[in-house]
PDB file of C-alpha atoms in Angstrom:
ATOM      1  CA  MET A   1     -17.843 102.172 -45.491  1.00  0.00           C
ATOM      2  CA  ARG A   2     -17.910 103.746 -42.017  1.00  0.00           C
ATOM      3  CA  ASN A   3     -15.381 102.324 -39.512  1.00  0.00           C
ATOM      4  CA  SER A   4     -18.208 101.228 -37.292  1.00  0.00           C
ATOM      5  CA  ASP A   5     -19.707  99.184 -40.200  1.00  0.00           C
ATOM      6  CA  ARG A   6     -16.460  97.874 -41.175  1.00  0.00           C
ATOM      7  CA  ASN A   7     -15.798  96.614 -37.554  1.00  0.00           C
ATOM      8  CA  LYS A   8     -19.294  95.148 -37.441  1.00  0.00           C
ATOM      9  CA  ASN A   9     -18.610  93.226 -40.557  1.00  0.00           C
ATOM     10  CA  ARG A  10     -15.222  92.075 -39.662  1.00  0.00           C
ATOM     11  CA  ARG A  11     -16.486  90.595 -36.475  1.00  0.00           C
ATOM     12  CA  ALA A  12     -19.617  88.928 -37.805  1.00  0.00           C
ATOM     13  CA  PRO A  13     -18.051  85.639 -38.378  1.00  0.00           C
ATOM     14  CA  VAL A  14     -17.383  85.003 -34.735  1.00  0.00           C
ATOM     15  CA  LYS A  15     -19.774  87.210 -32.821  1.00  0.00           C
ATOM     16  CA  GLY A  16     -23.068  85.457 -31.962  1.00  0.00           C
ATOM     17  CA  LYS A  17     -21.880  81.861 -32.916  1.00  0.00           C
ATOM     18  CA  PRO A  18     -20.941  79.214 -30.589  1.00  0.00           C
ATOM     19  CA  SER A  19     -17.191  78.640 -30.506  1.00  0.00           C
ATOM     20  CA  LYS A  20     -15.184  76.129 -28.677  1.00  0.00           C
ATOM     21  CA  LYS A  21     -12.986  78.990 -27.678  1.00  0.00           C
ATOM     22  CA  ASN A  22     -16.076  80.665 -26.021  1.00  0.00           C
ATOM     23  CA  ILE A  23     -17.891  77.628 -24.376  1.00  0.00           C
ATOM     24  CA  GLU A  24     -17.285  77.153 -20.678  1.00  0.00           C
ATOM     25  CA  PRO A  25     -15.296  73.941 -20.338  1.00  0.00           C
ATOM     26  CA  GLN A  26     -17.246  70.772 -19.221  1.00  0.00           C
ATOM     27  CA  VAL A  27     -14.279  69.258 -17.399  1.00  0.00           C
ATOM     28  CA  GLU A  28     -13.182  69.105 -13.733  1.00  0.00           C
ATOM     29  CA  LEU A  29     -10.533  71.620 -12.953  1.00  0.00           C
ATOM     30  CA  PRO A  30      -8.279  72.034 -10.036  1.00  0.00           C
ATOM     31  CA  ARG A  31      -9.898  75.091  -8.711  1.00  0.00           C
ATOM     32  CA  GLU A  32      -7.758  75.604  -5.583  1.00  0.00           C
ATOM     33  CA  ALA A  33      -4.415  75.351  -7.912  1.00  0.00           C
ATOM     34  CA  ILE A  34      -5.990  77.767 -10.337  1.00  0.00           C
ATOM     35  CA  ASN A  35      -6.923  80.188  -7.536  1.00  0.00           C
ATOM     36  CA  LEU A  36      -3.372  80.217  -6.177  1.00  0.00           C
ATOM     37  CA  ALA A  37      -1.859  80.601  -9.647  1.00  0.00           C
ATOM     38  CA  VAL A  38      -4.027  83.766 -10.268  1.00  0.00           C
ATOM     39  CA  THR A  39      -3.173  85.196  -6.792  1.00  0.00           C
ATOM     40  CA  ALA A  40       0.543  84.648  -7.587  1.00  0.00           C
ATOM     41  CA  LEU A  41       0.152  86.580 -11.005  1.00  0.00           C
ATOM     42  CA  LYS A  42      -1.776  89.453  -9.434  1.00  0.00           C
ATOM     43  CA  LYS A  43       1.110  89.880  -7.174  1.00  0.00           C
ATOM     44  CA  GLY A  44       3.362  90.210 -10.269  1.00  0.00           C
ATOM     45  CA  GLN A  45       4.956  86.669  -9.871  1.00  0.00           C
ATOM     46  CA  THR A  46       6.183  84.167 -12.396  1.00  0.00           C
ATOM     47  CA  LEU A  47       4.365  80.857 -12.943  1.00  0.00           C
ATOM     48  CA  LEU A  48       5.219  77.472 -14.385  1.00  0.00           C
ATOM     49  CA  TYR A  49       2.054  75.805 -15.795  1.00  0.00           C
ATOM     50  CA  PRO A  50       0.976  73.304 -18.227  1.00  0.00           C
ATOM     51  CA  THR A  51      -0.104  75.120 -21.288  1.00  0.00           C
ATOM     52  CA  ASP A  52      -2.214  73.976 -24.347  1.00  0.00           C
ATOM     53  CA  THR A  53       1.033  72.795 -26.065  1.00  0.00           C
ATOM     54  CA  ILE A  54       4.075  72.190 -23.685  1.00  0.00           C
ATOM     55  CA  TYR A  55       5.008  73.242 -20.211  1.00  0.00           C
ATOM     56  CA  GLY A  56       5.255  76.906 -20.092  1.00  0.00           C
ATOM     57  CA  LEU A  57       6.355  79.877 -18.018  1.00  0.00           C
ATOM     58  CA  GLY A  58       4.202  82.801 -17.687  1.00  0.00           C
ATOM     59  CA  CYS A  59       3.080  85.881 -15.905  1.00  0.00           C
ATOM     60  CA  ASP A  60       0.665  88.829 -16.274  1.00  0.00           C
ATOM     61  CA  ALA A  61       1.238  90.113 -19.966  1.00  0.00           C
ATOM     62  CA  THR A  62       0.393  93.714 -18.720  1.00  0.00           C
ATOM     63  CA  ASN A  63       3.242  93.651 -16.060  1.00  0.00           C
ATOM     64  CA  TYR A  64       6.360  95.003 -17.245  1.00  0.00           C
ATOM     65  CA  ASP A  65       8.440  93.991 -14.405  1.00  0.00           C
ATOM     66  CA  ALA A  66       7.009  90.508 -14.229  1.00  0.00           C
ATOM     67  CA  ILE A  67       8.118  90.009 -17.902  1.00  0.00           C
ATOM     68  CA  GLU A  68      11.549  91.522 -17.148  1.00  0.00           C
ATOM     69  CA  LYS A  69      11.829  88.643 -14.504  1.00  0.00           C
ATOM     70  CA  LEU A  70      10.750  86.007 -17.080  1.00  0.00           C
ATOM     71  CA  TYR A  71      13.282  86.915 -19.379  1.00  0.00           C
ATOM     72  CA  GLU A  72      15.984  86.798 -16.645  1.00  0.00           C
ATOM     73  CA  ILE A  73      14.554  83.377 -15.401  1.00  0.00           C
ATOM     74  CA  LYS A  74      15.039  81.882 -18.885  1.00  0.00           C
ATOM     75  CA  GLY A  75      18.285  83.677 -19.891  1.00  0.00           C
ATOM     76  CA  ARG A  76      16.567  84.853 -22.894  1.00  0.00           C
ATOM     77  CA  ASP A  77      17.488  87.552 -25.265  1.00  0.00           C
ATOM     78  CA  THR A  78      15.013  90.472 -24.667  1.00  0.00           C
ATOM     79  CA  LEU A  79      15.029  90.894 -28.496  1.00  0.00           C
ATOM     80  CA  LYS A  80      13.242  87.443 -28.945  1.00  0.00           C
ATOM     81  CA  ALA A  81       9.530  88.204 -28.614  1.00  0.00           C
ATOM     82  CA  LEU A  82       7.202  86.333 -26.196  1.00  0.00           C
ATOM     83  CA  ILE A  83       3.842  84.582 -26.924  1.00  0.00           C
ATOM     84  CA  VAL A  84       0.742  86.031 -25.213  1.00  0.00           C
ATOM     85  CA  LEU A  85      -2.387  83.789 -24.585  1.00  0.00           C
ATOM     86  CA  VAL A  86      -5.966  85.092 -24.437  1.00  0.00           C
ATOM     87  CA  ASP A  87      -9.028  83.234 -23.498  1.00  0.00           C
ATOM     88  CA  SER A  88     -11.369  84.383 -26.072  1.00  0.00           C
ATOM     89  CA  PHE A  89     -11.979  86.394 -29.291  1.00  0.00           C
ATOM     90  CA  GLN A  90     -13.223  89.228 -27.339  1.00  0.00           C
ATOM     91  CA  MET A  91      -9.750  89.436 -25.269  1.00  0.00           C
ATOM     92  CA  LEU A  92      -7.789  89.311 -28.563  1.00  0.00           C
ATOM     93  CA  ASP A  93      -9.990  92.096 -29.900  1.00  0.00           C
ATOM     94  CA  SER A  94      -9.052  94.019 -26.694  1.00  0.00           C
ATOM     95  CA  ILE A  95      -5.223  93.771 -27.187  1.00  0.00           C
ATOM     96  CA  ILE A  96      -4.981  94.190 -31.008  1.00  0.00           C
ATOM     97  CA  GLU A  97      -5.905  97.440 -32.521  1.00  0.00           C
ATOM     98  CA  ASP A  98      -7.263  96.041 -35.699  1.00  0.00           C
ATOM     99  CA  VAL A  99      -7.464  92.197 -36.219  1.00  0.00           C
ATOM    100  CA  PRO A 100      -7.329  91.474 -39.971  1.00  0.00           C
ATOM    101  CA  ASP A 101     -10.229  89.720 -41.683  1.00  0.00           C
ATOM    102  CA  MET A 102      -8.230  86.887 -42.704  1.00  0.00           C
ATOM    103  CA  ALA A 103      -7.224  86.262 -39.199  1.00  0.00           C
ATOM    104  CA  TRP A 104     -11.030  86.022 -38.029  1.00  0.00           C
ATOM    105  CA  GLU A 105     -11.403  83.604 -40.967  1.00  0.00           C
ATOM    106  CA  VAL A 106      -8.479  81.538 -39.813  1.00  0.00           C
ATOM    107  CA  LEU A 107      -9.517  81.486 -36.277  1.00  0.00           C
ATOM    108  CA  LYS A 108     -12.833  80.526 -37.025  1.00  0.00           C
ATOM    109  CA  VAL A 109     -11.784  77.258 -38.740  1.00  0.00           C
ATOM    110  CA  ASN A 110      -8.524  76.273 -36.741  1.00  0.00           C
ATOM    111  CA  LYS A 111      -8.775  73.337 -34.554  1.00  0.00           C
ATOM    112  CA  LYS A 112      -4.994  73.185 -33.294  1.00  0.00           C
ATOM    113  CA  PRO A 113      -2.742  75.499 -31.269  1.00  0.00           C
ATOM    114  CA  LEU A 114      -1.966  78.276 -33.530  1.00  0.00           C
ATOM    115  CA  THR A 115      -0.232  81.595 -32.713  1.00  0.00           C
ATOM    116  CA  ILE A 116      -0.883  84.449 -34.838  1.00  0.00           C
ATOM    117  CA  ILE A 117       1.518  87.494 -35.271  1.00  0.00           C
ATOM    118  CA  TYR A 118      -0.549  90.794 -35.402  1.00  0.00           C
ATOM    119  CA  ASP A 119       0.420  94.294 -36.075  1.00  0.00           C
ATOM    120  CA  ARG A 120      -0.529  97.322 -33.667  1.00  0.00           C
ATOM    121  CA  PRO A 121      -0.784  95.650 -30.309  1.00  0.00           C
ATOM    122  CA  LYS A 122      -2.467  97.580 -27.396  1.00  0.00           C
ATOM    123  CA  ASN A 123      -3.172  97.330 -23.692  1.00  0.00           C
ATOM    124  CA  VAL A 124      -0.129  95.073 -22.850  1.00  0.00           C
ATOM    125  CA  ALA A 125       3.277  95.648 -21.442  1.00  0.00           C
ATOM    126  CA  GLU A 126       5.899  97.328 -23.763  1.00  0.00           C
ATOM    127  CA  ASN A 127       8.429  94.540 -23.255  1.00  0.00           C
ATOM    128  CA  VAL A 128       6.068  91.761 -24.494  1.00  0.00           C
ATOM    129  CA  ILE A 129       5.938  93.500 -27.855  1.00  0.00           C
ATOM    130  CA  ALA A 130       8.523  92.463 -30.578  1.00  0.00           C
ATOM    131  CA  GLU A 131      11.133  95.001 -31.844  1.00  0.00           C
ATOM    132  CA  ASP A 132       9.099  95.504 -35.008  1.00  0.00           C
ATOM    133  CA  GLY A 133       5.959  96.621 -33.089  1.00  0.00           C
ATOM    134  CA  THR A 134       4.004  93.239 -33.541  1.00  0.00           C
ATOM    135  CA  LEU A 135       2.621  90.781 -31.024  1.00  0.00           C
ATOM    136  CA  ALA A 136       2.239  87.037 -31.056  1.00  0.00           C
ATOM    137  CA  VAL A 137      -1.184  85.943 -29.555  1.00  0.00           C
ATOM    138  CA  ARG A 138      -2.688  82.535 -29.342  1.00  0.00           C
ATOM    139  CA  VAL A 139      -6.609  82.139 -28.468  1.00  0.00           C
ATOM    140  CA  THR A 140      -6.148  79.028 -26.131  1.00  0.00           C
ATOM    141  CA  ASN A 141      -8.804  76.350 -25.954  1.00  0.00           C
ATOM    142  CA  ASP A 142      -7.025  74.587 -23.090  1.00  0.00           C
ATOM    143  CA  PRO A 143      -9.750  74.475 -20.359  1.00  0.00           C
ATOM    144  CA  LEU A 144      -6.971  75.065 -17.447  1.00  0.00           C
ATOM    145  CA  CYS A 145      -5.196  78.086 -19.418  1.00  0.00           C
ATOM    146  CA  ARG A 146      -8.655  79.600 -20.263  1.00  0.00           C
ATOM    147  CA  SER A 147      -9.730  79.419 -16.469  1.00  0.00           C
ATOM    148  CA  ILE A 148      -6.476  81.128 -15.280  1.00  0.00           C
ATOM    149  CA  ILE A 149      -7.000  83.817 -17.910  1.00  0.00           C
ATOM    150  CA  HIS A 150     -10.643  84.432 -17.372  1.00  0.00           C
ATOM    151  CA  LYS A 151      -9.960  84.692 -13.518  1.00  0.00           C
ATOM    152  CA  LEU A 152      -7.276  86.968 -13.859  1.00  0.00           C
ATOM    153  CA  ARG A 153      -9.300  89.081 -16.558  1.00  0.00           C
ATOM    154  CA  LYS A 154      -5.904  89.659 -18.364  1.00  0.00           C
ATOM    155  CA  PRO A 155      -3.845  87.921 -21.060  1.00  0.00           C
ATOM    156  CA  ILE A 156      -0.932  85.785 -19.782  1.00  0.00           C
ATOM    157  CA  VAL A 157       2.739  85.348 -21.279  1.00  0.00           C
ATOM    158  CA  SER A 158       3.532  81.800 -22.528  1.00  0.00           C
ATOM    159  CA  THR A 159       7.056  80.752 -23.247  1.00  0.00           C
ATOM    160  CA  SER A 160       8.763  77.196 -22.897  1.00  0.00           C
ATOM    161  CA  ALA A 161       9.619  76.186 -19.462  1.00  0.00           C
ATOM    162  CA  ASN A 162      13.325  75.589 -20.136  1.00  0.00           C
ATOM    163  CA  LEU A 163      16.421  77.676 -20.060  1.00  0.00           C
ATOM    164  CA  SER A 164      17.257  79.216 -23.375  1.00  0.00           C
ATOM    165  CA  LYS A 165      18.791  76.691 -25.647  1.00  0.00           C
ATOM    166  CA  HIS A 166      17.787  73.711 -23.525  1.00  0.00           C
ATOM    167  CA  LYS A 167      15.510  70.818 -24.248  1.00  0.00           C
ATOM    168  CA  LEU A 168      11.608  71.655 -24.611  1.00  0.00           C
ATOM    169  CA  PRO A 169       9.469  70.340 -21.622  1.00  0.00           C
ATOM    170  CA  ILE A 170       7.175  67.707 -22.686  1.00  0.00           C
ATOM    171  CA  HIS A 171       7.064  66.110 -19.280  1.00  0.00           C
ATOM    172  CA  PHE A 172       7.417  67.775 -16.021  1.00  0.00           C
ATOM    173  CA  ALA A 173      10.489  65.650 -15.372  1.00  0.00           C
ATOM    174  CA  ASP A 174      12.147  67.594 -18.380  1.00  0.00           C
ATOM    175  CA  ILE A 175      12.128  70.839 -16.432  1.00  0.00           C
ATOM    176  CA  GLY A 176      15.465  71.409 -14.893  1.00  0.00           C
ATOM    177  CA  GLU A 177      15.874  72.071 -11.251  1.00  0.00           C
ATOM    178  CA  GLU A 178      17.636  75.358 -11.837  1.00  0.00           C
ATOM    179  CA  LEU A 179      14.809  76.662 -13.677  1.00  0.00           C
ATOM    180  CA  LEU A 180      12.221  75.293 -10.931  1.00  0.00           C
ATOM    181  CA  LYS A 181      14.216  77.323  -8.223  1.00  0.00           C
ATOM    182  CA  ARG A 182      13.985  80.568 -10.137  1.00  0.00           C
ATOM    183  CA  VAL A 183      10.114  80.517 -10.887  1.00  0.00           C
ATOM    184  CA  ASP A 184       7.872  82.134  -8.135  1.00  0.00           C
ATOM    185  CA  HIS A 185       4.945  79.762  -8.340  1.00  0.00           C
ATOM    186  CA  ILE A 186       4.848  76.208  -9.778  1.00  0.00           C
ATOM    187  CA  MET A 187       1.628  74.222 -11.111  1.00  0.00           C
ATOM    188  CA  ASP A 188       2.719  70.564 -11.033  1.00  0.00           C
ATOM    189  CA  ILE A 189      -0.209  69.310 -13.182  1.00  0.00           C
ATOM    190  CA  PRO A 190       0.062  66.743 -15.924  1.00  0.00           C
ATOM    191  CA  LEU A 191      -0.419  67.862 -19.723  1.00  0.00           C
ATOM    192  CA  VAL A 192      -3.462  66.449 -21.071  1.00  0.00           C
ATOM    193  CA  GLN A 193      -3.001  66.980 -24.774  1.00  0.00           C
ATOM    194  CA  LYS A 194      -1.839  64.212 -27.153  1.00  0.00           C
ATOM    195  CA  ASN A 195       1.022  64.723 -29.765  1.00  0.00           C
ATOM    196  CA  ILE A 196       2.214  67.453 -27.666  1.00  0.00           C
ATOM    197  CA  LYS A 197       4.434  70.015 -29.568  1.00  0.00           C
ATOM    198  CA  PRO A 198       4.835  73.781 -29.887  1.00  0.00           C
ATOM    199  CA  SER A 199       2.182  75.717 -31.643  1.00  0.00           C
ATOM    200  CA  SER A 200       2.230  76.570 -35.288  1.00  0.00           C
ATOM    201  CA  ILE A 201       3.014  80.135 -35.937  1.00  0.00           C
ATOM    202  CA  MET A 202       1.822  82.492 -38.815  1.00  0.00           C
ATOM    203  CA  LYS A 203       2.177  86.196 -39.343  1.00  0.00           C
ATOM    204  CA  ILE A 204      -1.037  88.012 -40.821  1.00  0.00           C
ATOM    205  CA  SER A 205      -0.300  91.585 -41.300  1.00  0.00           C
ATOM    206  CA  ASN A 206      -2.830  94.487 -41.808  1.00  0.00           C
ATOM    207  CA  ASN A 207      -1.678  94.840 -45.473  1.00  0.00           C
ATOM    208  CA  GLY A 208      -2.989  91.176 -46.263  1.00  0.00           C
ATOM    209  CA  ILE A 209       0.409  89.558 -46.228  1.00  0.00           C
ATOM    210  CA  ILE A 210       0.565  85.986 -44.667  1.00  0.00           C
ATOM    211  CA  LYS A 211       3.655  84.267 -43.764  1.00  0.00           C
ATOM    212  CA  ILE A 212       4.119  80.871 -42.120  1.00  0.00           C
ATOM    213  CA  ILE A 213       6.892  81.162 -39.417  1.00  0.00           C
ATOM    214  CA  ARG A 214       6.473  77.515 -37.956  1.00  0.00           C
ATOM    215  CA  GLU A 215       4.259  74.719 -39.117  1.00  0.00           C
TER     216      GLU A 215
END
């Protein structure tokens, strides 16, 4: 089978079919706050924002210096990989060289926040890629996150809005003052999800091996 035919078959489960991850959100969004956040990201600034799971810190996932700043803000070991959010299957395809067939199948039926670790990332900053050459990506279904990413036209980093080894921020009040002072731009907007917790994480390698990292 030619590569072009293989790619066509691989994408068939998701292309051409409505997906909650590809439908324009039908909710009222804080457009001004989104515009300000995107402007900050375009300037290479760091962002504190409500994600599809918990409050997160983010930046342009293609901006090396912004990612370095994010590590510094958290006091996080640079060997600990970060998660990247995309707004669509198409954007996922643009930053992973070859998304495994099994990943497409999982994404097609998944309904909860799920981060998948992929081999052979591309078109992102070098320092967002893990030491083993993989990249953790989540296709977000959160309208606010999707709107920010769509307007930026680039993936964004998502890491919990806390200093390393501190409490995860379920409420805005959980975020420490020290961290708030370090971030360039803050979106003080409530989380809308119920049963808030970090996403599940699995690794789907190109050799077909699947490993559950966090349920």
